[in-house]
């Protein structure tokens, strides 16, 4: 029986009246009474105190009836008391104050923090249904709410206005007062609580980076990172788009927002790029407006000057004054205009003929204006002069390598690493500077280790832009080999130094690498051990040996795994492997087992290697027919000559190109009637002579033929009894039947005797009659 009672009701409320049937005279109540529930002797069930659902929501009771002696007559009957909820508890926030932060321009509606409250009342009823609300926002600019809250979950997010207007410079923080009400907030009698929420506004980091300059025709390995963008929150998915057309950009972006140039650029082909970085959420929705990325391709002097035509013709009058302009020679350069790369220099390198003298003309160095220089010209001297003018771009001042790299610090201190530190890990950054011309072979720095790493366990990669050196682990460290490395670095240029300048101690630095021990598993000398042995070797023959070494020099114990046929055993101390049973190549020609080496003591670490034993064949299997030939028969007596070609094989390893068998007839008498001849290595032909007898029973079937059919006496077939067995079965059956008949006969005889005896007794007991 189940009863529902509201909590908080007055005590002494009757729940139910039970009735008892004789011989029951009273009632007994047991279970979760909590001193609240009682039952009177007449069966009246009631509670003497107000119930509290929050203390116990369900009471499990049992009612029994007792007789006058206290013995149970009926029951116990289970009784369930469900305590129904009333709104007698107020909601309470888990914290009196909450702290949070949000980025400006964050996506509206996406929660950046939560507030939580609890209510002890039943959550399945309106009493425990909580509603959240922001009741105060400070400051509240232009009476606009910048924040909103999910009234059911307590999730706080920005409104559309908040996403647009929040600015940490104007207002770095906001304070909210959040309330929570029960009864779903729909009842005037609901309870409530409030809490304070302090929110810090962080700067929006989703900003367009500064324009990037990339030197054209770079020979550095690509891709090269050129700039970075970052969304305000983790988890954004980045991509690049081009405004004008589908993306064929020589740029890429990774999922950390790093932007890379993927190939060398050519300024003369395209001198600038404008594209956009996009951040999307996990479902592909843009998180904000794209950021514009500007890239300018920086010119280098990679184009020679050109002349508009192979020959330029100027005319000049006789007796022109010295200094007169004859004409202007114009050259072109595809490098960037108004830069040193495109400034042209003109020079006369030859005059033909040199009459009446050399140097009759000059050319302005930068303008290309050709003038008379030596004297006025006369046609009688020559009617034509051929001038060769050289046009070049700016003078190339080539830096010489007269400065050595200098380390920022000479001692990088001590570094302690475990010997199992992963290969490829960067463990130290070193840096040297060189004051030669930047981005040339004279200023580029290469680092090498000149002392303390004879086994080449460390390497150094150089950043081509910053000349920083990153020390990495190239090979595993080994405490047992070298526990302390005193490393000395040398910084050098790929270009040789000029004469008289040498590297000195300023170009070197040091640090101490301390390697700590890690308990390592034993190490086999090889991963796979192989051996060959004849399949007929004696049991106990040594067939191989494995060796392993523990880096901590602990003793090693060897054992075998996957020794499925039990053919091998291993000496646990020496690692020698022996046979323990006869081997059989035909069963398994390559026997594979695993060898485990386990350190004795320590943490009992182990490692595994493979042992492969190849079994060499011996001739231990006789030839046999490759298939059954019982379906064929030859008639006897012979009516005509017969022939049979048969195939022979054996289970030993096949020889190349094919096995060779010899064939003969065993019985001397059969050789007169039959002959066998070799066809090839695996086949032979058996043929008859006139009047032959069948000598090869079990291989070929011979029978008496009647009208073209082969008749043979039936032999014993499985499941068919022999004559002796049939006679025995019949005799046994007759014997059993006889025994049964005898037993039946004896029992009938005894029953007749008993009936006669009882009849005689009955007649003696009858009274006499007159």
XYZ file of C-alpha atoms in Angstrom:
770
model
C 0.000 0.000 0.000
C 1.216 3.528 -0.824
C 0.123 6.773 0.866
C 1.098 10.359 -0.083
C 1.308 12.997 2.664
C 2.374 16.652 2.319
C 5.296 17.646 4.473
C 4.656 20.157 7.288
C 1.144 18.916 8.146
C -0.002 18.981 11.784
C 0.773 15.823 13.787
C -1.743 13.157 14.904
C -3.106 12.908 11.382
C -4.789 9.570 10.649
C -3.339 7.750 7.661
C -5.345 4.499 7.505
C -7.486 2.145 9.631
C -6.403 -1.479 9.418
C -8.676 -4.371 10.516
C -7.604 -7.749 11.883
C -9.201 -11.147 11.592
C -9.183 -13.650 14.540
C -7.142 -14.948 16.123
C -5.237 -11.613 15.596
C -5.849 -9.199 18.485
C -3.294 -6.376 17.887
C -0.986 -4.746 15.322
C 2.765 -4.209 15.029
C 4.558 -1.456 12.978
C 8.221 -1.789 11.860
C 10.579 -0.150 9.317
C 11.605 3.499 8.812
C 9.278 4.926 11.430
C 11.848 7.551 12.591
C 9.713 7.845 15.771
C 7.065 9.608 13.691
C 4.725 6.814 12.595
C 2.716 4.709 15.081
C -0.129 2.185 14.978
C -2.718 1.617 17.706
C -3.791 -1.875 18.831
C -7.031 -1.410 16.908
C -5.054 -0.814 13.632
C -5.176 3.000 13.393
C -2.015 4.202 11.531
C -1.040 7.867 12.155
C 1.976 10.233 12.433
C 2.752 12.139 15.608
C 5.074 14.778 14.077
C 5.149 16.942 10.945
C 6.991 15.284 8.023
C 10.010 16.821 6.255
C 10.667 15.720 2.660
C 14.185 17.088 2.751
C 14.981 14.788 5.708
C 13.360 11.679 4.187
C 11.276 11.671 1.027
C 10.040 8.071 1.300
C 9.374 5.940 4.409
C 9.267 2.137 4.040
C 7.088 0.564 6.766
C 5.708 -2.925 7.505
C 2.430 -3.767 9.323
C 1.777 -7.170 10.946
C -1.092 -8.629 13.023
C -0.330 -10.556 16.240
C -2.319 -12.992 18.348
C -2.640 -12.867 22.119
C 0.709 -14.568 22.504
C 2.589 -12.109 20.261
C 2.897 -14.489 17.362
C 2.496 -13.127 13.836
C -0.820 -14.012 12.264
C -0.566 -12.007 9.014
C 2.121 -9.913 7.390
C 4.317 -8.136 7.384
C 2.505 -6.051 4.729
C 4.756 -3.386 3.045
C 3.564 0.211 3.433
C 5.149 3.125 1.468
C 4.731 6.690 2.725
C 5.626 9.290 0.074
C 6.273 12.738 1.513
C 5.031 15.347 -0.946
C 6.991 18.585 -1.297
C 5.887 22.080 -0.299
C 7.871 25.233 -1.017
C 9.609 25.528 2.358
C 13.216 26.121 1.180
C 14.713 29.185 -0.477
C 17.224 28.914 -3.341
C 20.844 29.697 -2.462
C 23.752 30.694 -4.723
C 26.833 28.514 -4.386
C 29.056 31.618 -4.090
C 28.356 35.053 -2.596
C 30.515 36.620 -5.342
C 31.513 35.502 -8.827
C 34.482 36.654 -10.923
C 34.685 36.403 -14.698
C 36.194 37.971 -17.811
C 35.182 38.513 -21.418
C 36.912 39.754 -24.554
C 35.551 42.764 -26.320
C 33.751 41.908 -29.562
C 33.108 38.339 -28.353
C 30.269 36.537 -30.096
C 26.865 37.533 -28.644
C 24.995 34.720 -26.932
C 28.069 32.553 -26.313
C 28.437 31.941 -22.539
C 31.683 33.070 -20.950
C 30.733 32.204 -17.343
C 28.009 30.602 -15.211
C 26.344 31.277 -11.868
C 24.700 28.404 -10.007
C 22.140 28.142 -7.213
C 20.556 25.185 -5.422
C 17.151 24.584 -3.816
C 16.431 21.684 -1.461
C 12.839 21.440 -2.653
C 11.762 18.833 -5.183
C 13.248 19.811 -8.587
C 10.447 17.953 -10.388
C 7.904 20.410 -8.946
C 7.654 24.184 -9.355
C 9.006 24.455 -5.783
C 12.496 23.557 -7.049
C 12.381 25.147 -10.503
C 14.805 28.087 -10.494
C 14.795 31.169 -12.718
C 17.844 33.473 -13.065
C 17.674 37.202 -13.868
C 20.118 40.111 -14.096
C 18.551 42.876 -11.990
C 21.427 45.402 -11.957
C 24.235 46.252 -14.415
C 26.809 48.847 -13.385
C 27.594 50.954 -15.301
C 24.519 50.929 -17.530
C 25.395 53.244 -20.409
C 22.464 54.805 -22.266
C 20.217 52.385 -20.386
C 21.488 49.522 -22.604
C 22.135 46.057 -21.244
C 25.464 44.667 -22.410
C 25.009 41.323 -20.649
C 22.294 38.664 -20.639
C 21.681 35.448 -18.688
C 20.021 32.170 -19.594
C 17.194 32.095 -17.060
C 17.395 28.308 -16.679
C 21.129 27.504 -16.816
C 22.665 30.673 -15.337
C 24.930 31.106 -18.388
C 26.063 34.740 -18.811
C 26.875 36.076 -22.283
C 27.053 39.343 -24.213
C 24.088 40.942 -25.897
C 24.478 42.172 -29.474
C 25.028 45.701 -28.115
C 27.596 44.402 -25.630
C 29.518 42.611 -28.376
C 29.740 45.898 -30.298
C 30.231 48.431 -27.510
C 32.413 46.845 -24.805
C 35.740 48.677 -24.663
C 38.321 47.981 -21.930
C 39.732 51.471 -22.355
C 36.413 53.155 -21.617
C 35.153 50.721 -18.956
C 37.537 47.937 -17.933
C 35.031 46.236 -15.584
C 31.317 45.771 -14.919
C 29.322 44.630 -11.894
C 26.121 42.631 -12.168
C 23.593 41.670 -9.519
C 21.922 38.380 -10.413
C 18.830 37.041 -8.673
C 17.359 33.552 -8.577
C 13.738 32.659 -7.754
C 11.972 29.355 -7.208
C 8.411 28.484 -8.278
C 9.594 29.181 -11.844
C 9.478 32.887 -10.961
C 5.694 32.885 -11.516
C 4.435 33.050 -7.951
C 4.251 35.984 -5.560
C 5.098 33.592 -2.736
C 8.342 32.379 -4.289
C 11.665 32.623 -2.456
C 14.740 34.320 -3.957
C 18.452 34.959 -3.469
C 20.988 37.226 -5.159
C 24.711 37.326 -5.834
C 27.287 39.780 -7.168
C 29.149 39.162 -10.445
C 32.311 41.132 -11.298
C 33.343 41.008 -14.956
C 36.667 42.192 -16.367
C 36.706 43.311 -20.031
C 39.787 42.182 -21.939
C 41.102 43.696 -25.113
C 39.985 42.128 -28.384
C 42.959 40.323 -29.893
C 41.165 39.637 -33.192
C 42.886 42.529 -34.951
C 44.457 42.948 -38.348
C 48.233 42.683 -38.105
C 50.574 45.349 -39.402
C 51.358 45.199 -43.143
C 54.068 42.678 -43.929
C 57.083 43.139 -46.205
C 58.580 40.072 -47.867
C 61.844 40.227 -49.807
C 61.318 38.806 -53.290
C 63.009 35.639 -54.529
C 63.944 34.448 -51.063
C 66.112 31.330 -51.060
C 65.169 30.351 -47.499
C 63.218 27.083 -47.014
C 59.454 27.553 -47.360
C 56.912 27.863 -45.861
C 58.060 30.892 -43.831
C 55.919 32.382 -41.071
C 55.226 36.059 -41.781
C 52.551 37.116 -39.265
C 49.945 35.893 -36.773
C 46.235 36.310 -36.068
C 44.327 34.961 -33.076
C 40.691 34.706 -32.126
C 39.689 35.731 -28.606
C 38.915 32.174 -27.533
C 40.510 28.796 -28.264
C 38.994 26.380 -30.735
C 38.511 28.711 -33.707
C 39.028 27.355 -37.224
C 41.090 29.632 -39.467
C 41.180 30.054 -43.230
C 42.396 32.555 -45.853
C 40.275 34.017 -48.644
C 41.008 36.392 -51.511
C 38.428 39.051 -52.247
C 38.697 39.237 -55.999
C 38.825 35.577 -57.038
C 38.996 32.017 -55.658
C 42.064 31.522 -53.541
C 45.255 30.819 -55.468
C 47.331 32.582 -52.866
C 50.935 31.664 -52.163
C 49.997 31.894 -48.476
C 48.586 29.487 -45.880
C 47.344 29.599 -42.290
C 47.587 26.942 -39.589
C 45.063 26.223 -36.861
C 46.984 28.361 -34.383
C 46.509 31.395 -36.639
C 50.071 31.476 -37.988
C 50.217 32.851 -41.552
C 52.944 31.591 -43.889
C 54.274 32.394 -47.346
C 54.520 29.078 -49.172
C 56.846 29.955 -52.075
C 59.299 32.642 -53.229
C 57.573 35.785 -54.551
C 58.539 37.889 -57.578
C 57.893 41.632 -57.258
C 58.027 42.108 -61.008
C 55.166 39.587 -61.330
C 53.042 40.965 -58.428
C 54.217 43.653 -56.052
C 51.558 43.320 -53.331
C 48.825 41.034 -52.005
C 45.625 41.757 -50.113
C 43.677 38.877 -48.626
C 41.613 38.096 -45.534
C 41.888 35.849 -42.490
C 38.606 34.273 -41.369
C 37.801 32.677 -37.990
C 34.864 30.273 -37.758
C 33.308 28.200 -34.999
C 33.033 24.418 -34.960
C 29.969 24.424 -37.250
C 31.543 26.767 -39.802
C 29.840 29.984 -38.702
C 32.040 33.116 -38.875
C 32.912 34.415 -35.421
C 33.597 37.980 -36.545
C 34.384 40.071 -39.607
C 37.455 38.887 -41.545
C 40.797 40.596 -40.949
C 42.593 42.233 -43.874
C 46.161 41.046 -44.421
C 48.458 43.249 -46.522
C 51.722 41.948 -47.936
C 54.198 44.076 -49.859
C 56.882 42.376 -51.923
C 60.181 44.120 -51.323
C 62.369 44.656 -54.364
C 65.906 43.398 -54.771
C 68.259 44.295 -57.613
C 67.544 41.182 -59.645
C 66.980 42.725 -63.088
C 69.692 44.092 -65.407
C 69.096 47.313 -67.391
C 67.892 46.973 -70.979
C 68.191 49.232 -74.010
C 65.167 50.070 -76.182
C 67.058 49.098 -79.369
C 70.417 47.768 -80.352
C 71.373 51.014 -82.194
C 70.413 54.583 -81.346
C 71.101 57.267 -84.040
C 71.951 60.880 -83.237
C 72.671 63.666 -85.785
C 75.099 66.515 -85.158
C 76.049 69.543 -87.255
C 79.622 70.447 -88.092
C 81.198 73.053 -85.917
C 78.685 72.553 -83.064
C 79.918 74.157 -79.882
C 81.640 72.083 -77.273
C 79.075 71.046 -74.659
C 76.212 70.898 -77.115
C 73.631 68.149 -76.455
C 73.632 65.629 -79.240
C 70.825 63.440 -77.854
C 69.659 61.408 -74.865
C 70.316 57.726 -74.481
C 67.515 55.977 -72.572
C 67.782 52.621 -70.741
C 65.148 50.681 -68.757
C 65.237 48.628 -65.533
C 62.341 46.446 -64.348
C 63.278 46.840 -60.681
C 61.160 49.121 -58.507
C 61.116 52.730 -59.702
C 62.607 55.485 -57.584
C 64.791 53.049 -55.686
C 68.500 52.456 -55.838
C 67.814 49.187 -57.663
C 66.510 51.043 -60.728
C 68.959 53.994 -60.851
C 70.900 53.713 -64.110
C 74.487 54.776 -64.737
C 75.703 55.590 -68.272
C 79.309 55.338 -69.463
C 81.026 55.546 -72.908
C 83.352 52.607 -73.206
C 84.388 52.886 -76.862
C 84.592 55.441 -79.736
C 85.188 54.383 -83.365
C 87.045 55.899 -85.115
C 89.300 57.649 -82.659
C 89.832 60.543 -85.120
C 90.968 63.186 -84.854
C 91.329 62.029 -81.231
C 89.736 59.945 -78.535
C 87.239 61.384 -76.053
C 85.286 63.573 -78.458
C 82.015 62.723 -76.635
C 80.794 62.371 -73.088
C 77.537 61.106 -71.530
C 75.907 62.411 -68.400
C 76.260 59.677 -65.755
C 72.620 59.529 -64.594
C 70.618 61.293 -67.326
C 72.132 59.620 -70.390
C 72.523 62.953 -72.229
C 75.277 62.718 -74.857
C 77.395 65.899 -75.431
C 80.344 67.100 -77.461
C 83.371 67.175 -75.271
C 86.758 67.488 -76.998
C 86.221 69.765 -80.036
C 83.829 70.581 -82.844
C 83.336 67.876 -85.450
C 84.232 67.983 -89.120
C 82.687 65.678 -91.710
C 85.998 65.488 -93.596
C 87.504 63.701 -90.586
C 84.741 61.061 -90.644
C 81.064 61.209 -91.488
C 80.045 58.816 -88.680
C 81.126 57.854 -85.210
C 80.090 54.643 -83.461
C 79.868 54.959 -79.694
C 79.438 52.012 -77.327
C 77.595 53.099 -74.197
C 77.411 50.856 -71.129
C 74.310 51.118 -68.969
C 74.390 49.657 -65.443
C 72.242 49.971 -62.350
C 73.519 51.048 -58.959
C 77.031 50.320 -57.792
C 77.122 47.081 -55.816
C 78.934 47.549 -52.550
C 79.706 44.001 -51.398
C 80.226 43.633 -47.692
C 83.354 41.765 -46.611
C 83.255 39.356 -43.673
C 85.416 41.299 -41.252
C 83.269 40.820 -38.110
C 83.018 37.620 -36.085
C 79.840 36.361 -34.345
C 79.785 37.185 -30.633
C 77.708 35.223 -28.108
C 75.337 37.215 -25.902
C 76.510 35.138 -22.939
C 79.502 32.877 -22.612
C 78.027 30.428 -20.080
C 74.492 29.055 -20.320
C 74.730 27.323 -16.937
C 73.571 23.815 -16.028
C 70.690 21.826 -17.491
C 69.432 18.553 -15.992
C 67.521 16.088 -18.195
C 66.334 12.517 -17.761
C 67.982 10.081 -20.134
C 64.594 9.221 -21.677
C 63.932 12.786 -22.838
C 62.322 12.501 -26.273
C 64.475 12.761 -29.392
C 63.642 16.018 -31.188
C 63.076 17.978 -27.963
C 64.455 21.542 -27.908
C 66.382 21.874 -24.664
C 68.133 25.256 -24.961
C 68.159 28.462 -27.033
C 71.481 30.169 -27.699
C 72.164 33.414 -29.534
C 75.096 35.243 -31.085
C 75.151 38.488 -33.074
C 77.170 39.609 -36.111
C 77.447 43.236 -37.251
C 78.176 42.456 -40.896
C 75.514 43.314 -43.505
C 72.243 41.577 -42.525
C 70.956 38.585 -44.461
C 74.282 37.881 -46.146
C 76.704 35.034 -45.783
C 78.868 37.384 -43.736
C 76.229 37.855 -41.033
C 74.469 34.491 -41.107
C 75.480 32.357 -38.156
C 75.946 28.619 -38.010
C 76.423 26.860 -34.678
C 78.317 23.679 -34.043
C 79.377 21.714 -30.975
C 83.155 21.473 -30.754
C 83.475 19.743 -27.400
C 81.507 17.477 -25.029
C 79.399 15.524 -27.529
C 81.624 13.032 -29.279
C 78.677 10.710 -30.014
C 76.597 13.398 -31.715
C 73.606 13.199 -29.376
C 72.860 16.932 -29.743
C 72.260 19.176 -32.737
C 71.688 22.904 -33.298
C 69.187 24.457 -35.712
C 69.570 28.128 -36.668
C 66.655 30.507 -37.214
C 67.535 32.239 -40.536
C 65.750 35.444 -39.507
C 66.968 35.914 -35.946
C 70.196 33.851 -35.930
C 68.949 32.146 -32.746
C 70.233 28.610 -32.221
C 67.967 25.865 -30.923
C 69.762 22.977 -29.245
C 67.854 19.734 -29.865
C 68.308 16.069 -28.950
C 69.286 14.128 -32.075
C 70.051 10.758 -30.422
C 68.836 9.315 -27.102
C 70.767 10.415 -24.038
C 72.438 7.634 -22.032
C 73.252 8.029 -18.372
C 75.280 4.830 -18.348
C 77.561 6.058 -21.172
C 78.014 9.716 -20.212
C 76.294 11.240 -17.180
C 77.700 14.776 -17.600
C 78.343 16.590 -20.893
C 80.487 19.742 -20.784
C 79.315 21.269 -24.041
C 81.202 23.990 -25.942
C 79.498 25.817 -28.841
C 81.203 27.613 -31.702
C 79.435 30.329 -33.775
C 80.733 30.756 -37.332
C 79.778 32.358 -40.663
C 79.315 30.382 -43.873
C 81.462 33.036 -45.623
C 85.175 32.892 -44.789
C 86.645 35.674 -42.703
C 88.941 38.196 -44.368
C 92.629 37.793 -43.932
C 93.823 38.817 -40.479
C 90.469 38.273 -38.756
C 90.012 35.058 -36.717
C 87.409 33.532 -34.458
C 88.193 33.851 -30.752
C 86.628 32.991 -27.384
C 83.869 35.578 -27.986
C 82.527 33.239 -30.654
C 82.198 30.317 -28.246
C 79.983 29.534 -25.267
C 79.459 26.594 -22.925
C 76.883 24.826 -20.818
C 76.754 21.686 -18.684
C 74.215 18.959 -19.489
C 73.559 16.616 -16.569
C 71.830 13.363 -17.509
C 69.824 11.596 -14.791
C 69.327 7.856 -14.657
C 66.080 6.162 -15.669
C 65.533 2.470 -15.055
C 65.569 1.080 -18.576
C 64.615 -2.314 -19.888
C 67.330 -4.735 -21.032
C 68.477 -4.256 -24.596
C 69.005 -7.152 -27.030
C 71.970 -6.977 -29.358
C 69.550 -7.475 -32.284
C 65.789 -7.557 -32.785
C 65.640 -10.855 -34.683
C 67.952 -13.839 -34.191
C 68.072 -16.502 -36.887
C 69.488 -20.021 -37.008
C 69.334 -23.085 -39.273
C 69.382 -26.730 -38.235
C 68.592 -30.138 -39.778
C 65.226 -31.461 -38.754
C 66.742 -34.747 -37.515
C 69.087 -33.231 -34.895
C 69.161 -34.998 -31.568
C 67.044 -33.732 -28.690
C 69.150 -31.392 -26.522
C 71.144 -29.936 -29.429
C 72.090 -26.252 -29.056
C 70.529 -24.348 -31.948
C 71.224 -20.703 -31.074
C 72.136 -18.064 -28.531
C 70.698 -14.636 -27.656
C 72.331 -11.874 -25.649
C 70.876 -8.831 -23.922
C 72.435 -6.216 -21.688
C 70.818 -4.224 -18.922
C 71.798 -0.533 -19.009
C 71.955 -0.531 -15.192
C 74.178 -3.674 -15.263
C 71.576 -5.796 -13.474
C 71.519 -9.557 -14.017
C 69.175 -10.808 -16.744
C 66.897 -13.834 -16.849
C 65.837 -15.280 -20.218
C 62.564 -17.058 -21.021
C 60.634 -18.158 -24.112
C 57.157 -17.122 -25.226
C 54.909 -18.516 -27.999
C 56.800 -21.835 -27.866
C 53.617 -23.458 -29.176
C 55.080 -26.870 -30.114
C 57.379 -27.081 -27.114
C 60.366 -27.804 -29.349
C 62.798 -25.391 -27.649
C 64.038 -24.326 -24.242
C 66.401 -21.523 -23.177
C 69.020 -21.354 -20.473
C 67.729 -18.522 -18.211
C 71.279 -17.372 -17.439
C 73.298 -17.770 -20.642
C 70.552 -17.301 -23.268
C 71.542 -20.540 -25.058
C 68.638 -22.220 -26.869
C 68.306 -26.025 -27.088
C 65.865 -28.493 -28.617
C 63.586 -30.373 -26.206
C 61.683 -32.576 -28.671
C 62.124 -34.035 -32.176
C 61.763 -31.433 -34.891
C 59.621 -31.901 -37.988
C 60.083 -29.681 -41.017
C 56.928 -31.022 -42.606
C 54.908 -29.793 -39.613
C 56.560 -26.335 -39.492
C 59.527 -25.334 -41.622
C 60.195 -21.975 -39.898
C 59.686 -22.107 -36.148
C 59.270 -18.696 -34.510
C 59.439 -17.992 -30.773
C 59.834 -14.840 -28.724
C 62.633 -14.412 -26.226
C 62.022 -12.271 -23.150
C 64.883 -10.735 -21.209
C 63.881 -9.625 -17.707
C 66.119 -7.754 -15.312
C 66.648 -9.507 -11.981
C 65.877 -7.048 -9.198
C 65.021 -3.408 -9.757
C 61.577 -2.970 -11.284
C 61.831 -6.241 -13.275
C 61.551 -4.481 -16.613
C 61.718 -6.672 -19.687
C 62.132 -6.529 -23.442
C 61.419 -8.975 -26.261
C 63.301 -10.200 -29.313
C 62.397 -12.846 -31.905
C 64.186 -16.131 -32.582
C 63.566 -17.765 -35.973
C 64.724 -21.362 -36.458
C 64.790 -22.630 -40.046
C 64.499 -26.433 -40.287
C 66.533 -28.023 -43.078
C 64.950 -30.997 -44.765
C 66.180 -34.566 -44.562
C 64.834 -37.472 -46.605
C 62.615 -38.958 -43.899
C 59.380 -39.507 -45.840
C 58.863 -42.409 -48.346
C 57.284 -41.780 -51.727
C 53.524 -42.261 -52.016
C 50.874 -42.000 -54.672
C 49.799 -38.398 -55.091
C 46.129 -39.432 -55.215
C 43.874 -42.486 -54.972
C 43.548 -44.591 -58.128
C 40.886 -46.976 -56.822
C 38.333 -45.609 -59.255
C 40.256 -47.156 -62.156
C 40.416 -50.912 -62.872
C 42.121 -53.363 -65.170
C 40.272 -56.563 -66.112
C 41.547 -60.043 -65.232
C 41.934 -62.235 -67.079
C 43.264 -59.847 -69.661
C 41.163 -59.299 -72.751
C 43.249 -56.431 -74.052
C 46.347 -54.466 -73.113
C 45.890 -51.773 -70.426
C 47.859 -48.693 -69.404
C 47.850 -46.409 -66.377
C 49.865 -43.219 -65.812
C 50.222 -42.427 -62.129
C 51.817 -39.582 -60.074
C 54.155 -40.034 -57.102
C 55.142 -37.549 -54.417
C 56.575 -37.434 -50.914
C 56.325 -34.949 -47.997
C 59.981 -33.919 -48.036
C 61.119 -30.611 -49.458
C 60.860 -30.501 -53.239
C 64.153 -30.352 -55.112
C 64.632 -27.974 -58.012
C 63.454 -28.136 -60.722
C 61.481 -31.266 -59.714
C 61.956 -34.371 -57.552
C 63.410 -37.547 -59.067
C 61.897 -40.904 -58.250
C 62.924 -44.330 -59.527
C 60.281 -46.965 -60.342
C 60.417 -50.783 -60.236
C 58.173 -53.828 -59.719
C 58.782 -55.631 -56.434
C 57.750 -59.148 -57.426
C 60.005 -60.918 -59.879
C 57.073 -62.845 -61.367
C 55.163 -59.643 -61.980
C 57.969 -58.312 -64.095
C 57.033 -60.883 -66.742
C 53.433 -59.700 -66.834
C 53.797 -55.989 -66.156
C 56.254 -53.223 -66.902
C 56.679 -49.742 -65.409
C 58.424 -46.892 -67.235
C 59.364 -43.364 -66.161
C 57.499 -40.456 -67.780
C 59.163 -37.593 -65.866
C 60.363 -36.819 -62.341
C 56.936 -37.347 -60.765
C 54.964 -39.563 -63.172
C 55.317 -43.156 -64.417
C 53.378 -45.456 -66.733
C 52.209 -48.963 -65.742
C 51.334 -51.210 -68.698
C 50.391 -54.893 -69.154
C 51.931 -57.758 -71.056
C 49.814 -60.610 -72.411
C 48.605 -62.969 -69.638
C 49.819 -60.805 -66.723
C 48.656 -61.336 -63.126
C 47.833 -58.378 -60.916
C 50.863 -57.798 -58.598
C 50.133 -54.276 -57.170
C 47.173 -54.765 -54.869
C 46.303 -51.620 -52.958
C 47.527 -49.384 -55.742
C 45.592 -50.510 -58.793
C 42.257 -52.396 -58.715
C 42.079 -55.666 -60.665
C 38.809 -57.524 -61.030
C 36.854 -60.082 -63.054
C 34.985 -58.408 -65.877
C 31.549 -59.499 -67.035
C 30.019 -57.727 -70.019
C 32.242 -54.713 -69.506
C 31.514 -54.322 -65.766
C 33.851 -54.947 -62.833
C 32.498 -57.347 -60.176
C 34.323 -57.784 -56.868
C 33.372 -59.740 -53.729
C 32.140 -57.390 -51.032
C 34.448 -57.207 -48.085
C 33.520 -56.297 -44.565
C 31.688 -52.981 -44.476
C 31.594 -50.719 -41.426
C 28.332 -51.175 -39.492
C 27.520 -54.686 -40.930
C 27.890 -57.631 -38.428
C 29.784 -60.791 -39.316
C 28.113 -64.264 -39.307
C 29.618 -65.115 -35.910
C 28.349 -61.852 -34.479
C 24.839 -62.549 -35.859
C 24.739 -66.063 -34.285
C 25.876 -64.685 -30.951
C 23.200 -61.971 -31.029
C 20.466 -64.590 -31.733
C 21.613 -66.945 -28.939
C 21.711 -64.080 -26.465
C 18.200 -63.015 -27.463
C 16.821 -66.551 -26.961
C 18.520 -66.847 -23.570
C 17.001 -63.576 -22.333
C 13.529 -64.606 -23.504
C 13.895 -67.968 -21.660
C 14.874 -66.283 -18.423
C 11.900 -63.922 -18.628
C 9.459 -66.804 -19.241
C 10.903 -68.762 -16.296
C 10.499 -65.821 -13.911
C 6.912 -65.262 -15.034
C 6.069 -68.973 -14.587
C 7.497 -69.088 -11.035
C 5.608 -65.939 -9.971
C 2.269 -67.337 -11.276
C 2.796 -70.590 -9.373
C 3.481 -68.736 -6.098
C 0.389 -66.546 -6.437
C -1.849 -69.635 -6.890
C -0.452 -71.202 -3.711
C -1.098 -68.047 -1.729
C -4.725 -67.822 -2.878
C -5.402 -71.419 -1.825
C -3.883 -70.805 1.615
C -5.994 -67.692 2.287
C -9.146 -69.536 1.168
C -8.532 -72.319 3.663
C -8.115 -69.858 6.549
C -11.350 -68.089 5.700
C -13.343 -71.275 5.779
C -12.112 -72.141 9.284
C -13.273 -68.807 10.731
C -16.899 -69.050 9.597
C -19.526 -69.950 12.399
C -21.487 -73.103 12.263
C -24.989 -72.921 11.068
C -27.919 -75.075 12.110
